[in-house]
PDB file of C-alpha atoms in Angstrom:
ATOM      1  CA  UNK A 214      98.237 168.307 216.082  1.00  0.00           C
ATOM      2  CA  UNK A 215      99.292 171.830 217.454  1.00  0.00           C
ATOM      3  CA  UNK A 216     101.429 169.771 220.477  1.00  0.00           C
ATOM      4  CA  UNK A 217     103.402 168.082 217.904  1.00  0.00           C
ATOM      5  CA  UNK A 218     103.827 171.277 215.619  1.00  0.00           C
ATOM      6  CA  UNK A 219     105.347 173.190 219.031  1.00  0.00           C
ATOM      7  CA  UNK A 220     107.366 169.824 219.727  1.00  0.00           C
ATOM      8  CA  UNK A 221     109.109 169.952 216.343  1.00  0.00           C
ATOM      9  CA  UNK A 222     109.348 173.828 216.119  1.00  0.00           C
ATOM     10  CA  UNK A 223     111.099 173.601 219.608  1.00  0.00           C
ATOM     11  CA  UNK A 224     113.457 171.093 218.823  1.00  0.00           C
ATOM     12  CA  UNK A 225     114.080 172.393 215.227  1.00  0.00           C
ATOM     13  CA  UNK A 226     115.288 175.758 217.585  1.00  0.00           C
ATOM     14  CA  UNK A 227     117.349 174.167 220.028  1.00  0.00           C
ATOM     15  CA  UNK A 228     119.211 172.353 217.168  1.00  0.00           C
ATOM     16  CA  UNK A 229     119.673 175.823 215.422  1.00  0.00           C
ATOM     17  CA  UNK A 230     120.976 177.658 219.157  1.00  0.00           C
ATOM     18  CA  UNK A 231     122.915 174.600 219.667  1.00  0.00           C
ATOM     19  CA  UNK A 232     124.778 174.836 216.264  1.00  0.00           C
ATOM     20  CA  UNK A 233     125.573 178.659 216.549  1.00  0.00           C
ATOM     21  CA  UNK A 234     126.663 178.365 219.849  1.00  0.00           C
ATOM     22  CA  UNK A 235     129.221 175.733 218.493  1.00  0.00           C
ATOM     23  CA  UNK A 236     129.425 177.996 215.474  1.00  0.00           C
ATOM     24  CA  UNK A 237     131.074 180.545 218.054  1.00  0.00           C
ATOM     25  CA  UNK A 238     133.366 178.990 219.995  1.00  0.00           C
ATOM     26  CA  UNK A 239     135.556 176.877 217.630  1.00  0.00           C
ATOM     27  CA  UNK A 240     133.040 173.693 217.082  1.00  0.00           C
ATOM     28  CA  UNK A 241     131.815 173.236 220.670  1.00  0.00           C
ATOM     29  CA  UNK A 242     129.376 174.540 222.864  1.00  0.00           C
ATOM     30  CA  UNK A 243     130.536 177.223 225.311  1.00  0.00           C
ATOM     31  CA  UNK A 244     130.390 174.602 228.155  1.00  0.00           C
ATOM     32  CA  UNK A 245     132.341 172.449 226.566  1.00  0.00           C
ATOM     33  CA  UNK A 246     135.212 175.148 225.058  1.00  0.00           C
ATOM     34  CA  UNK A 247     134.985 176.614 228.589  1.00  0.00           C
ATOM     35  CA  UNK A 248     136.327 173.142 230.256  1.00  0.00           C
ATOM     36  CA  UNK A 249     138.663 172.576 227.228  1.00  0.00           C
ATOM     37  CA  UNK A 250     140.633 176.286 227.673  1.00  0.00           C
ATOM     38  CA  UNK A 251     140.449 175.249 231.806  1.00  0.00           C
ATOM     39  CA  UNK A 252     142.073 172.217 230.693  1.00  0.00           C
ATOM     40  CA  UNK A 253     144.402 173.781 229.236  1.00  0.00           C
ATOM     41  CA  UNK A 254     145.251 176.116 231.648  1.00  0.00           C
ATOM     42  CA  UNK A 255     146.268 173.359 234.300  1.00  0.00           C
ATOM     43  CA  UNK A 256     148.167 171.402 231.898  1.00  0.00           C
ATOM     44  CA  UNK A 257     145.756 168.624 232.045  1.00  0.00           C
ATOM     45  CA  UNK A 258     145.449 168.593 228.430  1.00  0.00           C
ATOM     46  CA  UNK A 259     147.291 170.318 225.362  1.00  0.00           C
ATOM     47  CA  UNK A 260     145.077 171.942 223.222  1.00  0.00           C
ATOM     48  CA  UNK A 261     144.322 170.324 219.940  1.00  0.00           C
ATOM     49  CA  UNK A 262     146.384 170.981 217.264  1.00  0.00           C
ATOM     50  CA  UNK A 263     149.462 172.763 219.381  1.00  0.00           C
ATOM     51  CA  UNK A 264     152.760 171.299 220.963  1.00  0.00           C
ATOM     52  CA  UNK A 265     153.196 172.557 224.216  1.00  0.00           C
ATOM     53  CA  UNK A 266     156.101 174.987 225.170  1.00  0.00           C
ATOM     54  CA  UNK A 267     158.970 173.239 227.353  1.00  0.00           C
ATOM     55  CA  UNK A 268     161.823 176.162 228.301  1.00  0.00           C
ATOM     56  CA  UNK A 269     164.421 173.848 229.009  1.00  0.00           C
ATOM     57  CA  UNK A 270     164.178 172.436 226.341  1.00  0.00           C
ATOM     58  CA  UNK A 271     163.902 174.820 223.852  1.00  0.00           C
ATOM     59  CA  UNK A 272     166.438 177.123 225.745  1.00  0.00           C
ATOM     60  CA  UNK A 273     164.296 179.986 225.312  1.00  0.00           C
ATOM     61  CA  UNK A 274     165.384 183.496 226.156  1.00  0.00           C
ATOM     62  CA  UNK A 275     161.709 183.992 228.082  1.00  0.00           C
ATOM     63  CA  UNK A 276     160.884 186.422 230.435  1.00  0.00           C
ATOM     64  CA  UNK A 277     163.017 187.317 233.416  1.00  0.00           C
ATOM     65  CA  UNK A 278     161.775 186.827 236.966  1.00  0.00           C
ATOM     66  CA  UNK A 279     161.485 190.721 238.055  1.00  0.00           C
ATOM     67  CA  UNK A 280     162.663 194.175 236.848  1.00  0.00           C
ATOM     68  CA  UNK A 281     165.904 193.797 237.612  1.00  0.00           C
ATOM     69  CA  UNK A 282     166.280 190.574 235.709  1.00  0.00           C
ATOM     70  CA  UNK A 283     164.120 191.423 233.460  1.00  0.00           C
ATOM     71  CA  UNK A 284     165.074 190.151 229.660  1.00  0.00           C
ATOM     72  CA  UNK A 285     165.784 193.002 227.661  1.00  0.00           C
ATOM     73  CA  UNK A 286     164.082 193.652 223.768  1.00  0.00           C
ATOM     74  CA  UNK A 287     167.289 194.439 221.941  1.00  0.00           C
ATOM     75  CA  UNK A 288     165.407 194.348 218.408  1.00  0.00           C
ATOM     76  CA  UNK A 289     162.164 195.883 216.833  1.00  0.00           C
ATOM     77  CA  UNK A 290     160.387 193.861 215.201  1.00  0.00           C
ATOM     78  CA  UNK A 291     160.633 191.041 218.599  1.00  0.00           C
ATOM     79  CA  UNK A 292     159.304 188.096 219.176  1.00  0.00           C
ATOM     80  CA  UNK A 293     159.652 185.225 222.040  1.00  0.00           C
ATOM     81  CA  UNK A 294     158.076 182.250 223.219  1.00  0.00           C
ATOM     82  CA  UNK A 295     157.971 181.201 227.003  1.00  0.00           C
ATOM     83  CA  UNK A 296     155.519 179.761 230.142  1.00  0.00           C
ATOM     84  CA  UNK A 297     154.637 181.200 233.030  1.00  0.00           C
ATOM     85  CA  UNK A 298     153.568 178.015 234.358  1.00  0.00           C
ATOM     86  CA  UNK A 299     155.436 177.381 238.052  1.00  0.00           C
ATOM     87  CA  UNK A 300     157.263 181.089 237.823  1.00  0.00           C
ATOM     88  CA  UNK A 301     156.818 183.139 240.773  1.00  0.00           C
ATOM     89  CA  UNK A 302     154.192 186.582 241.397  1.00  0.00           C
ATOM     90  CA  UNK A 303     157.007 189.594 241.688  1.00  0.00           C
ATOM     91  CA  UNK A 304     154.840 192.205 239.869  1.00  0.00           C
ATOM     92  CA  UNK A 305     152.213 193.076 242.523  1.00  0.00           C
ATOM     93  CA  UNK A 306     150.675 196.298 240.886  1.00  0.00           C
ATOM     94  CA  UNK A 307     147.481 195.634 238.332  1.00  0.00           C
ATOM     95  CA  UNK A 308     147.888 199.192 235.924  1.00  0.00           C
ATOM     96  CA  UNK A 309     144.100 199.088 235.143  1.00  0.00           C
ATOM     97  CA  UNK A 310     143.297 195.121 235.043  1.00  0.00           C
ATOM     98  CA  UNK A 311     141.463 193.299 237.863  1.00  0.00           C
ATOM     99  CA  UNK A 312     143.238 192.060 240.472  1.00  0.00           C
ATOM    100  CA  UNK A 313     144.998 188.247 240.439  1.00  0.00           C
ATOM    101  CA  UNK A 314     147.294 186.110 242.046  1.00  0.00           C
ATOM    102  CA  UNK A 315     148.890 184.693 238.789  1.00  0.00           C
ATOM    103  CA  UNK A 316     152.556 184.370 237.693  1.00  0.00           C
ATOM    104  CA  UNK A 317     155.005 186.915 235.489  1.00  0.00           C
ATOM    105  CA  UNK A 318     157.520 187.517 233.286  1.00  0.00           C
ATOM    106  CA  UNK A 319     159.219 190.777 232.863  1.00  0.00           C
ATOM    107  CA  UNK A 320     160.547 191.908 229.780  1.00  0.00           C
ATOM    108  CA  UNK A 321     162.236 195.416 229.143  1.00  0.00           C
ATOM    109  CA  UNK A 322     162.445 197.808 226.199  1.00  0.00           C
ATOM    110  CA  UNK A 323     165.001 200.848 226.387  1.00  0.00           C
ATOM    111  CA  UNK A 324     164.004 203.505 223.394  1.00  0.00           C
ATOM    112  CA  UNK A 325     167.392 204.792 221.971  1.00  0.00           C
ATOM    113  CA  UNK A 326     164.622 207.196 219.704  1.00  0.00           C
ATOM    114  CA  UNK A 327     161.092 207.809 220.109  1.00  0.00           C
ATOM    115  CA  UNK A 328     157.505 206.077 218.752  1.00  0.00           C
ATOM    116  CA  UNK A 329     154.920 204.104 219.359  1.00  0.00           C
ATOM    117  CA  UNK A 330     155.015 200.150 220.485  1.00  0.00           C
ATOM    118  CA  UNK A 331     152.680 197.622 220.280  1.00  0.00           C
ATOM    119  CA  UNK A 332     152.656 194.216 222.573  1.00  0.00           C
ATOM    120  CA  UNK A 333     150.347 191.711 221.996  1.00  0.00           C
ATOM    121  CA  UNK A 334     150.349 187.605 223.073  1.00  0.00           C
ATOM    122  CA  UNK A 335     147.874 187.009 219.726  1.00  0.00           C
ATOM    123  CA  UNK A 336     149.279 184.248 218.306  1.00  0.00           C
ATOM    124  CA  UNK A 337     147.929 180.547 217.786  1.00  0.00           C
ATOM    125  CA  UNK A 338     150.871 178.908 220.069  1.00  0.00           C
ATOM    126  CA  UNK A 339     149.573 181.797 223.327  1.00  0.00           C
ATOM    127  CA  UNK A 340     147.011 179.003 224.960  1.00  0.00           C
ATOM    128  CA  UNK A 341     146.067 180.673 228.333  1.00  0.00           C
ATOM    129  CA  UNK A 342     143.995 183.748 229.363  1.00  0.00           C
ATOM    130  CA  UNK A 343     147.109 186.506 229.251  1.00  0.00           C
ATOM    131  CA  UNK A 344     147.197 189.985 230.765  1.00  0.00           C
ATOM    132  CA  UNK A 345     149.688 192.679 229.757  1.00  0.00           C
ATOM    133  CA  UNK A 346     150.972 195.216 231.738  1.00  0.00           C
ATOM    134  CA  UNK A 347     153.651 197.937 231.114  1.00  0.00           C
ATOM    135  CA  UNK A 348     155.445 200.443 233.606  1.00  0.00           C
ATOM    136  CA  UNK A 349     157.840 203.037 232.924  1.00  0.00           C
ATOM    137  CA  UNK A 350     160.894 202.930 234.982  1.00  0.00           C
ATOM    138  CA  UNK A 351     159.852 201.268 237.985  1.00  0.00           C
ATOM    139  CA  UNK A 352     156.262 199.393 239.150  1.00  0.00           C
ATOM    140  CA  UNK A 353     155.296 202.765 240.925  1.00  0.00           C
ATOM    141  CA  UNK A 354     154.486 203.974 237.233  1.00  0.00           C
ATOM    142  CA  UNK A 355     151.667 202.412 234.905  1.00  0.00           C
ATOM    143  CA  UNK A 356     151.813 203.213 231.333  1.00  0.00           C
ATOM    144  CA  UNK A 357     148.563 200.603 230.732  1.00  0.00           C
ATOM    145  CA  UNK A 358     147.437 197.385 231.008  1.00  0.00           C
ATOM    146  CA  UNK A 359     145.228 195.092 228.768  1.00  0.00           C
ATOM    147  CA  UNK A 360     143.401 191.615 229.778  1.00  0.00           C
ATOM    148  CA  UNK A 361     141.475 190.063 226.456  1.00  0.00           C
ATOM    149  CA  UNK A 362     141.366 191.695 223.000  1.00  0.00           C
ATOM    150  CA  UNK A 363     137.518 192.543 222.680  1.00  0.00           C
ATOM    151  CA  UNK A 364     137.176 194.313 219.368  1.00  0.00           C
ATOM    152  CA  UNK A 365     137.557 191.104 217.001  1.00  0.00           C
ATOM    153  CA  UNK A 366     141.123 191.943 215.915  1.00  0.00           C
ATOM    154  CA  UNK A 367     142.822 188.312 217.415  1.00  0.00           C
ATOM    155  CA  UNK A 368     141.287 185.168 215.994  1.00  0.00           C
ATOM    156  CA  UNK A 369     143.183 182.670 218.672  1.00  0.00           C
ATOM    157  CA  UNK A 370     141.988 181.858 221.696  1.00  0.00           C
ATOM    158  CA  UNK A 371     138.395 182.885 221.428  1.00  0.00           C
ATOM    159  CA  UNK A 372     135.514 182.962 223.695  1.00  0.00           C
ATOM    160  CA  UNK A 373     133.076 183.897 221.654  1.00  0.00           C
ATOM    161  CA  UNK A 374     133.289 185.539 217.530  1.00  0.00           C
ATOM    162  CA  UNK A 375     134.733 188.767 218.761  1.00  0.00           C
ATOM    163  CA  UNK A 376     136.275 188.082 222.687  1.00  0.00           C
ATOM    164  CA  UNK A 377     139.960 186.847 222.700  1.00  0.00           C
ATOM    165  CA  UNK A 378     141.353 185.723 225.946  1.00  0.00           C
ATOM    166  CA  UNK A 379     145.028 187.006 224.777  1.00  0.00           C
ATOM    167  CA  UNK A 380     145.985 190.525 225.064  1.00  0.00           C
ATOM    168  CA  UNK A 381     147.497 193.608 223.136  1.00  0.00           C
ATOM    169  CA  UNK A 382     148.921 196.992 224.276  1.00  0.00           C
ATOM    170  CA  UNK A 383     149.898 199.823 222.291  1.00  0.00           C
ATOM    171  CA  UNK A 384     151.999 202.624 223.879  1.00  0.00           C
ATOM    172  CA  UNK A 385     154.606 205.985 223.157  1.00  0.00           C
ATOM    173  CA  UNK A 386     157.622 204.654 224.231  1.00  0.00           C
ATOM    174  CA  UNK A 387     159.974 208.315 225.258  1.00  0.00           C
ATOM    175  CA  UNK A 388     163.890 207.850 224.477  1.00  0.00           C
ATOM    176  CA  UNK A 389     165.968 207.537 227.168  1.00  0.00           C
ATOM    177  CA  UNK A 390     163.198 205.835 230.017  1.00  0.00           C
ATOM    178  CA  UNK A 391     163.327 202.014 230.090  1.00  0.00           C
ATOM    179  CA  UNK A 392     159.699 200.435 229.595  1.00  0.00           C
ATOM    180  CA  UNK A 393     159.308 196.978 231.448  1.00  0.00           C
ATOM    181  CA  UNK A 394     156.405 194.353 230.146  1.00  0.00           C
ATOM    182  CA  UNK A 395     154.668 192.103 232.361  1.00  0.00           C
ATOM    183  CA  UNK A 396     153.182 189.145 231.226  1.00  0.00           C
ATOM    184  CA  UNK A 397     150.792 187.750 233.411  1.00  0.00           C
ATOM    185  CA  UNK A 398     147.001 186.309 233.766  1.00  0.00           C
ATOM    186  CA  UNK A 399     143.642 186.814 234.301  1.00  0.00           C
ATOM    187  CA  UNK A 400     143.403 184.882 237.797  1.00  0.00           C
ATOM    188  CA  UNK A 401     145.729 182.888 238.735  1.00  0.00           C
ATOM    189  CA  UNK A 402     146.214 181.506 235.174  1.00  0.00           C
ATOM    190  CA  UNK A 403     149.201 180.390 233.606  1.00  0.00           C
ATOM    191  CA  UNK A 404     150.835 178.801 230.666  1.00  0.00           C
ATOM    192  CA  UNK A 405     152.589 179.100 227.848  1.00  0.00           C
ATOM    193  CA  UNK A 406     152.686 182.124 225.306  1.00  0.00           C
ATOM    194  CA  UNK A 407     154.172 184.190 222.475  1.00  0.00           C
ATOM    195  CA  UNK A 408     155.382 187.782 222.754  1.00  0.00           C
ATOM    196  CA  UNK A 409     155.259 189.476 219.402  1.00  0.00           C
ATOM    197  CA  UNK A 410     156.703 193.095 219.554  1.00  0.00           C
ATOM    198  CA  UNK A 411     156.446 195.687 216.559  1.00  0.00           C
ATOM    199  CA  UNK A 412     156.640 199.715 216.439  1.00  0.00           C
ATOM    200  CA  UNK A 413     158.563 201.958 215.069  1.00  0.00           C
ATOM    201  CA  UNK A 414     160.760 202.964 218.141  1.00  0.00           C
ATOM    202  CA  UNK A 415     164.111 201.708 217.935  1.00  0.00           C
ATOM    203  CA  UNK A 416     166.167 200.203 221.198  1.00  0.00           C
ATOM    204  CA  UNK A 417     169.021 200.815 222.558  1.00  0.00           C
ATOM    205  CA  UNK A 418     172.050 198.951 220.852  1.00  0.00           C
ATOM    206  CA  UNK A 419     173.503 196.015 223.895  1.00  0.00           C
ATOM    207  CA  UNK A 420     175.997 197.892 225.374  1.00  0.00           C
ATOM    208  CA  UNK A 421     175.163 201.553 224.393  1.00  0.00           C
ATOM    209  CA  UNK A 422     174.731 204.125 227.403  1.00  0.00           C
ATOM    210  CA  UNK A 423     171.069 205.198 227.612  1.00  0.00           C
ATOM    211  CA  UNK A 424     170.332 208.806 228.021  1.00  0.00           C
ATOM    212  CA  UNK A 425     168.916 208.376 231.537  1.00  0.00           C
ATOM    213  CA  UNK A 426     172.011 206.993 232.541  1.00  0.00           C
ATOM    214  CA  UNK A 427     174.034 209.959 230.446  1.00  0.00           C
ATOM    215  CA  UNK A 428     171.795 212.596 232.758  1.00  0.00           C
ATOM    216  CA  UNK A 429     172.587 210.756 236.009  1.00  0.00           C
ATOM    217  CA  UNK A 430     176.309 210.749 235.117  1.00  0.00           C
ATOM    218  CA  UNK A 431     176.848 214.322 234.457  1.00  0.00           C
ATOM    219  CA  UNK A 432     174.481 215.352 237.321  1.00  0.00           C
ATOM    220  CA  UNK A 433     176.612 213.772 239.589  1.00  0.00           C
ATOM    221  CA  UNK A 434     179.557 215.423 237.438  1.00  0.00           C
ATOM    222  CA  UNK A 435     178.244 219.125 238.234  1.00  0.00           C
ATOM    223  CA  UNK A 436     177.490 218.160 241.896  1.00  0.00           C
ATOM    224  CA  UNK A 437     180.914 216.624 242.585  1.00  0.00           C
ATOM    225  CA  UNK A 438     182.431 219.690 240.320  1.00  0.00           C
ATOM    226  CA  UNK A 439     180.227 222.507 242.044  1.00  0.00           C
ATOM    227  CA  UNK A 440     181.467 220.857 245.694  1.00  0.00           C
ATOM    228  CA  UNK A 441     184.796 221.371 244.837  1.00  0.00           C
ATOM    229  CA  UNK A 442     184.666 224.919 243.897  1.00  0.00           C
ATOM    230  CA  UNK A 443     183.331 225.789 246.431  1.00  0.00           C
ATOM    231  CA  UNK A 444     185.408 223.642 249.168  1.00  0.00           C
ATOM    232  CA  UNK A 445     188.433 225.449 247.352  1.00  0.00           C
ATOM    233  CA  UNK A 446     187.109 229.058 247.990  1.00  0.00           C
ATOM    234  CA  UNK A 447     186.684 228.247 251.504  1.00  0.00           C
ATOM    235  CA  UNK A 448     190.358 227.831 251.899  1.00  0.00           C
ATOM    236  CA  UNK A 449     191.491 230.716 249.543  1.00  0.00           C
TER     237      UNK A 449
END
């Protein structure tokens, strides 16, 4: 009598694990939404539900290759889709992630005023394991970095109730310095995404100077003018 209470007691627990373990990660046990986001990752399946991103077909305005390509955020709020999938590794420095071997995009944001900006790759159509980075005026300069969204505020991607595999960054962005964002992944991952941009710093209208550039051009002004004064006084 007491085995078969313990046999029924046991299997009335594994049922109950087994259902909020699938309660957690979108239906399926973790073993199973483990394979399906690996899956997913190397393009042997599209996820359920979601239409894979094709760039040239879409003609997308996605990520450039490297900072001096990089495609510039001319608007606040932003928003792009694109893939990393087959792009090349030009960003090489990790600004407070774990190291990785996987492919980037660059974008860049030029602040014509000052305030805060917040990058995130939360969004239903981002399926791979992301990473955001951000430098300020060239790679030698990390402003931060994020790899998955822990604190339950991204309901996509999900490995677990809380743990999203896309990431967010939130950052001052100083007028007059050019801010470039990396997206990238955990790994060597890859795959498609959405950039979504918001903050209340405003960019530098297409075509307008920016004040770096204004400092560089009239310290080159005083150098050329001081030069000259003095190369005059020398033959007075």
């Amino acid at each position: 009598m007491f085995k078969s209470l313990l046999i029924v007691v046991l299997s009335l627990t594994f049922l109950v694990v087994n259902a909020q373990q699938k309660m957690h990660y979108n239906g399926m046990s973790k073993e199973e939404y483990k394979q399906l986001k690996l899956d997913v990752m190397n393009g042997i399946i599209e996820e359920p539900g979601m239409e894979k991103y094709n760039p040239s077909e879409n003609g997308s305005r996605q990520g450039g290759d490297d900072f001096g390509s990089a495609t510039p955020i001319d608007e606040v709020p932003y928003s792009d889709i694109g893939s990393t999938t087959g792009q090349s590794i030009d960003v090489t420095a990790y600004c407070g992630t774990s190291s990785g071997t996987a492919p980037d995009l660059v974008y860049s944001f030029t602040p014509a005023t000052s305030g805060t900006i917040n990058v995130t790759t939360c969004s239903e159509i981002s399926f791979y394991d992301t990473k955001l980075l951000v430098f300020e005026n060239s790679e030698s300069t990390c402003v931060t970095g994020n790899d998955d969204i822990t604190d339950g505020s991204c309901p996509y991607n999900l490995l677990g109730s809380d743990w999203s595999l896309l990431s967010e960054v939130e950052f001052q962005a100083n007028a007059g310095n050019t801010y470039y964002i990396v997206v990238t992944g955990f790994g060597s991952s890859s795959g498609q995404y959405e950039l979504l941009v918001t903050g209340d710093a405003t960019p530098t209208p297409p075509g307008q100077v920016p004040l770096s550039d204004y400092a560089i051009y009239i310290g080159i002004f005083l150098i050329l003018a001081f030069t000259a004064i003095r190369f005059r006084r020398a033959f007075v």
